[in-house]
Short mmCIF file of C-alpha atoms in Angstrom, two decimals:
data_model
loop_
_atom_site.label_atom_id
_atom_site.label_comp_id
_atom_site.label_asym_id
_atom_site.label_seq_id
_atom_site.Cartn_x
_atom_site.Cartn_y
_atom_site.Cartn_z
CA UNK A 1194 1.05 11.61 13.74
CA UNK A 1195 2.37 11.75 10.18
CA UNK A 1196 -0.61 12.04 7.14
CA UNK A 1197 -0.21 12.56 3.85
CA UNK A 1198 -2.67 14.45 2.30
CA UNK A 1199 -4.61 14.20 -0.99
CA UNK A 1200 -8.13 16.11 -2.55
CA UNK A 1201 -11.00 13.65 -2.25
CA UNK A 1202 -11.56 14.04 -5.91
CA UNK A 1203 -10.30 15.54 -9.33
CA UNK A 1204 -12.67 15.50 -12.26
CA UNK A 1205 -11.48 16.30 -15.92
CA UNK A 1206 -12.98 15.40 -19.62
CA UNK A 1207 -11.31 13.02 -21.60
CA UNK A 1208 -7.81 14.10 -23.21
CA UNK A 1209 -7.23 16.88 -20.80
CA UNK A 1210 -4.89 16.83 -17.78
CA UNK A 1211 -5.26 15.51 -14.79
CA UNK A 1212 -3.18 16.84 -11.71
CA UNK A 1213 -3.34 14.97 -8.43
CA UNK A 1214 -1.77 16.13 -5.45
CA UNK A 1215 -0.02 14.80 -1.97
CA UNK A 1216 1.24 16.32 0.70
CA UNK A 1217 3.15 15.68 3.76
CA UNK A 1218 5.89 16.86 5.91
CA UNK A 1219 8.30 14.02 4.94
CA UNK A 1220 8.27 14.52 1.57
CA UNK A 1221 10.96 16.86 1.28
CA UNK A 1222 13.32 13.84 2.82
CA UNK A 1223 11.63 10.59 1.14
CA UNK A 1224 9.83 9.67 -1.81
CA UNK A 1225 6.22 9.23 -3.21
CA UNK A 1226 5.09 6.51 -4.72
CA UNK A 1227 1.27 6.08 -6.09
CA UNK A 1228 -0.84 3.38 -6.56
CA UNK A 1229 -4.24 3.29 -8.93
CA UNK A 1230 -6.86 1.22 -8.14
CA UNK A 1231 -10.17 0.80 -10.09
CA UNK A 1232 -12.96 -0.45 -8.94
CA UNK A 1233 -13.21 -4.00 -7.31
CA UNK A 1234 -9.39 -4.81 -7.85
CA UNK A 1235 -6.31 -4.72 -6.38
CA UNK A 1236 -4.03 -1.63 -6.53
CA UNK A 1237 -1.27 -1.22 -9.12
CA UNK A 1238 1.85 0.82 -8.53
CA UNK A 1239 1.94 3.59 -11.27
CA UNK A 1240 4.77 5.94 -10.20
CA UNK A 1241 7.55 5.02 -7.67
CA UNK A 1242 10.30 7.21 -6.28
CA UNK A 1243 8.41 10.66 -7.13
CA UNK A 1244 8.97 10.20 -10.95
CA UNK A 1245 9.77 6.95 -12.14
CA UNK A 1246 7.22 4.37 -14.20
CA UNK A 1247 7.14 1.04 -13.88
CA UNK A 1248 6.83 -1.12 -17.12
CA UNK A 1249 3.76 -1.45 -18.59
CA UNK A 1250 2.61 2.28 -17.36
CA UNK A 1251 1.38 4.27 -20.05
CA UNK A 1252 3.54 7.62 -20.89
CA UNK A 1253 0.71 9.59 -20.02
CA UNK A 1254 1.30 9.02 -16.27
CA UNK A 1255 4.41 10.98 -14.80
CA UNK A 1256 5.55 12.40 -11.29
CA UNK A 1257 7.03 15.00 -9.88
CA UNK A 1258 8.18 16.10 -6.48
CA UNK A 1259 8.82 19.83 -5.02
CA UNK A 1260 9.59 20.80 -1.43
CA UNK A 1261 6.99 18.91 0.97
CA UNK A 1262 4.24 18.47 -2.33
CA UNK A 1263 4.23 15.31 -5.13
CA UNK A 1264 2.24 14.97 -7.81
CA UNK A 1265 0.76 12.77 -10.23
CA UNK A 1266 -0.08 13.87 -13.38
CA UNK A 1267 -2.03 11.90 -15.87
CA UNK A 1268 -1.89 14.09 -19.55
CA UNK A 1269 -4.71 12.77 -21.75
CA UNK A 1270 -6.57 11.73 -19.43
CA UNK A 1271 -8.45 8.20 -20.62
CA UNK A 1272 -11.67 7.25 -19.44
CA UNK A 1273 -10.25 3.99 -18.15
CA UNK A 1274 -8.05 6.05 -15.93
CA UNK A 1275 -11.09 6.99 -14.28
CA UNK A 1276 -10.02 5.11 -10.54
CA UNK A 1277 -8.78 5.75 -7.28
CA UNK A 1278 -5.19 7.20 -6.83
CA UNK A 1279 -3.55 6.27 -3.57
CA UNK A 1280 0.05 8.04 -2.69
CA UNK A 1281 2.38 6.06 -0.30
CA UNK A 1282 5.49 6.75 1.48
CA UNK A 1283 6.71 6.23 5.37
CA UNK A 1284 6.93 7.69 7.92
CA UNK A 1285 10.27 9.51 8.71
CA UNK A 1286 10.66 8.35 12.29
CA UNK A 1287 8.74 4.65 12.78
CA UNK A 1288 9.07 3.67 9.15
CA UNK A 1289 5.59 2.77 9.63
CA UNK A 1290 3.54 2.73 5.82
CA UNK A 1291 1.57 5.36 5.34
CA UNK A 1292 -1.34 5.53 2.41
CA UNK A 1293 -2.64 8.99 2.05
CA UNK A 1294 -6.68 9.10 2.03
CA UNK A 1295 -6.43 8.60 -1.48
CA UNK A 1296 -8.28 11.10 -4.61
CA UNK A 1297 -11.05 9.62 -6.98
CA UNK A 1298 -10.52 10.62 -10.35
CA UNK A 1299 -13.54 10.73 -12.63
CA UNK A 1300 -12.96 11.04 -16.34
CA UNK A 1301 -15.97 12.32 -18.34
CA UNK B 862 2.19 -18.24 -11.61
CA UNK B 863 3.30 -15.76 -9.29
CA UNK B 864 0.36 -15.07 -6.48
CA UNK B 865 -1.21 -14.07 -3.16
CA UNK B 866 -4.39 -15.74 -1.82
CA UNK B 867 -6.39 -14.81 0.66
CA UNK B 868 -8.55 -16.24 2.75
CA UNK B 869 -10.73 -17.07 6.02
CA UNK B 870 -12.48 -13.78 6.48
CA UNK B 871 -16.30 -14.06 7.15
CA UNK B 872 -18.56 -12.37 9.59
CA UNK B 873 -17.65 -12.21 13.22
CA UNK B 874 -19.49 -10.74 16.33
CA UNK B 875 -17.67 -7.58 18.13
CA UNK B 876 -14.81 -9.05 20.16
CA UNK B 877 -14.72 -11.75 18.31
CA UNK B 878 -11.72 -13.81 16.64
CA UNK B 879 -10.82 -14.34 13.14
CA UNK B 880 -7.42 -15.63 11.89
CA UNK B 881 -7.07 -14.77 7.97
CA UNK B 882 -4.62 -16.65 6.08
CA UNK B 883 -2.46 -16.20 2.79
CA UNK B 884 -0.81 -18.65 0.47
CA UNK B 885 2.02 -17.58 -1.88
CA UNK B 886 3.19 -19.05 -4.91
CA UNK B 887 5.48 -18.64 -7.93
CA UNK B 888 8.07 -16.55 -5.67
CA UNK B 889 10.75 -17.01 -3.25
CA UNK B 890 8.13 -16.47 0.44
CA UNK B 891 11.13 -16.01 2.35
CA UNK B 892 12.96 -13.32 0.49
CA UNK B 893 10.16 -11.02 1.19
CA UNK B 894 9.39 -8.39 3.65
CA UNK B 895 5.01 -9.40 4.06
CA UNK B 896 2.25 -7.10 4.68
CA UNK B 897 -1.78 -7.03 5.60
CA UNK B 898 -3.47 -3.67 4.27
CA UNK B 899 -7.02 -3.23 4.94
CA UNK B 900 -9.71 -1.11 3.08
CA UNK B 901 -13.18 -0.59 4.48
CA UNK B 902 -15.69 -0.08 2.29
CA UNK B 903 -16.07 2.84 0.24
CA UNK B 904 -12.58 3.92 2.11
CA UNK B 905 -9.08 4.50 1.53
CA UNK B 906 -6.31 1.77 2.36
CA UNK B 907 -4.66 1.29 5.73
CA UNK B 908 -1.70 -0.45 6.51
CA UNK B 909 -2.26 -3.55 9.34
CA UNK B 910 0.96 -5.15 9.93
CA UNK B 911 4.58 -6.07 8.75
CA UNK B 912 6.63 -8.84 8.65
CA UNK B 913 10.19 -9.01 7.65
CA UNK B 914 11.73 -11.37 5.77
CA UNK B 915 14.25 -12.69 8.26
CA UNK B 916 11.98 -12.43 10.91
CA UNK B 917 14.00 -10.06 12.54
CA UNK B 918 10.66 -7.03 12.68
CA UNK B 919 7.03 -7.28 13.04
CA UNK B 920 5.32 -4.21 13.34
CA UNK B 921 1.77 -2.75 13.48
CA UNK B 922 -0.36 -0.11 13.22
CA UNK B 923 -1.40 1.43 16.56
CA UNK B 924 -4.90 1.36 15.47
CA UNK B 925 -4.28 -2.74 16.08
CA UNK B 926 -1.31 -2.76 18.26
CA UNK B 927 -2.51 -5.55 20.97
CA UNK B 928 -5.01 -6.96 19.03
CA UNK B 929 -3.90 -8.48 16.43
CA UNK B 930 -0.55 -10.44 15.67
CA UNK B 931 0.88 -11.32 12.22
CA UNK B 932 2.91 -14.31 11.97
CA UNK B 933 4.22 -16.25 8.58
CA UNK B 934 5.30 -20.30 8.22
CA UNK B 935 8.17 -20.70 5.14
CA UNK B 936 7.92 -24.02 4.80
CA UNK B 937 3.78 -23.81 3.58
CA UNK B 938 4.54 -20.32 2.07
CA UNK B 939 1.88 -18.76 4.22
CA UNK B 940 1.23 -15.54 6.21
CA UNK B 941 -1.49 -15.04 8.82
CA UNK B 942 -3.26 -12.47 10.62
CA UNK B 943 -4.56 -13.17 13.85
CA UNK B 944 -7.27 -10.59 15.14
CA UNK B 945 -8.67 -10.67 18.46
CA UNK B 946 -11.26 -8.46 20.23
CA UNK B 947 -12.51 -7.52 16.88
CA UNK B 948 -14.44 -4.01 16.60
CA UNK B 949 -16.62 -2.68 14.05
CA UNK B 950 -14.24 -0.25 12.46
CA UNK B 951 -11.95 -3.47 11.61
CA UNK B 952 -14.48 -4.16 8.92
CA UNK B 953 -12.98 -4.17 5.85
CA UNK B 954 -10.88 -5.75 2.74
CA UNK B 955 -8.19 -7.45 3.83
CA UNK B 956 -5.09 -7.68 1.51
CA UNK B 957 -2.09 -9.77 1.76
CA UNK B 958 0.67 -7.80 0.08
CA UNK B 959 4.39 -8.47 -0.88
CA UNK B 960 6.66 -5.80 0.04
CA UNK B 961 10.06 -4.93 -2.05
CA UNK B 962 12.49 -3.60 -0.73
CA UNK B 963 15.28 -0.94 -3.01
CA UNK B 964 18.78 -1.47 -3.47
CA UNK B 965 20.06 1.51 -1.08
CA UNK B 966 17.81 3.35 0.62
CA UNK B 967 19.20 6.98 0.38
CA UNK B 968 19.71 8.61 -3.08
CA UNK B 969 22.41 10.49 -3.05
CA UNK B 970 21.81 12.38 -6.00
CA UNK B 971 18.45 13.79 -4.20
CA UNK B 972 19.41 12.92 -0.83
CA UNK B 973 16.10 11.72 -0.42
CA UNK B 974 15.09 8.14 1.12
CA UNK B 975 13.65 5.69 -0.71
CA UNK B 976 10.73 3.40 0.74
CA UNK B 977 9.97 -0.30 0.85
CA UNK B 978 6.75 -0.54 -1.47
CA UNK B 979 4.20 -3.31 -2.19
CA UNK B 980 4.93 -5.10 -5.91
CA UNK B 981 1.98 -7.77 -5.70
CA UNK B 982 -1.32 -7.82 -3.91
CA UNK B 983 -3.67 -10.45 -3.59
CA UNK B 984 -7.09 -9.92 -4.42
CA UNK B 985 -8.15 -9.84 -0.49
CA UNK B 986 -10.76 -11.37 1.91
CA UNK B 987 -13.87 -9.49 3.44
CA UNK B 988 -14.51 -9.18 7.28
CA UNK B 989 -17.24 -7.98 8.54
CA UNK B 990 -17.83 -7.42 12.36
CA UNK B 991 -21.41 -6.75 13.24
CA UNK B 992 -24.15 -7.83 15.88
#
């Protein structure tokens, strides 16, 4: 079945960059988005359709997309960044939603 | 205000029942494709189930395919989740989650295909299944 992949975690200090990966097959035909979630609440979309930012998303967070890979970047990294970073897309045949296992970034 | 709330999770014994419910407000309920996504503890999230907005598609993950059924009432704004036969890896977060859906779903400037994605979550209801 169809996964998309992430690193369990990414750790940086504050202000530097933090790079967060994703990979699946169906990339290369259909978008990531990614979600943040900190702890005890609710996810929030940050990036949609590999790139884009939602209002209300800092600057600092920004997408990109090559061949069967997207990433979210986060430059200047904050310590209340510090969260869990979900991708999402679906999968090309079922359109069934797929999360990826999801990367816990620590900021200190 | 515009919202999702969850509720009637609890503890349940395995193959037990429990029939979660959500109540939406400050939106249009019937415009919107619905969703359950789950999230043990200490886990990543998984999605449950779909239901469109003109009840034309339900669908499920196979990792609940037969034992649980999703079903949604317009006129009290409400989604459900019916589970049955309840196991201990169903333990989890529940989340009741409004889909949106894009404009056109292929970009031709990429010729890549957008997805539905969820714009507003609740703030979920706990099940536990244990002995």
């Amino acid at each position: 079945s169809y996964e998309l992949t992430q690193p369990p975690s990414v750790s940086v200090s504050p202000g530097q960059t933090a790079r967060i990966t994703c990979s699946g097959d169906a990339l290369s035909k259909k978008y990531a988005y990614w979600y943040q979630q900190k702890s005890g609440q609710a996810p929030v979309l940050v990036i949609y359709e590999d790139t884009k930012r939602p209002s209300g998303i800092p600057e600092r967070f920004s997408g990109s997309s090559s061949g069967t890979v997207a990433t979210l970047t986060i430059n200047g990294a904050q310590v209340e960044d510090e969260a869990g970073y979900y991708c999402y897309s679906t999968d090309s045949n079922d359109n069934h939603r797929l999360f990826g296992g999801g990367t816990k970034l620590t900021v200190l | 205000e515009v919202q999702l709330v969850e509720s009637g999770g609890g503890l349940v014994k395995p193959g037990g029942s429990l029939k979660l419910s959500c109540a939406a407000s400050g939106f249009t309920f019937s415009n919107y494709i619905m969703n359950w996504v789950r999230q043990a503890p200490g886990k990543g999230l998984e999605w449950v189930s779909s239901f469109s907005s003109g009840d034309a598609y339900i669908d499920y993950a196979d990792s609940v395919k037969g034992r649980f059924t999703i079903s949604r009432d317009h006129a009290k704004n409400s989604l459900y989740l019916q589970m049955n036969n309840l196991r201990a890896e169903d333990t989890a977060l529940y989340y009741c989650v409004r889909e949106k859906n894009p404009k056109d779903y292929y970009d031709f400037l990429t010729n890549k295909w957008r997805s539905n994605w969820s714009d507003l979550w609740g703030q979920g209801t706990p099940v536990t299944v244990s002995s």
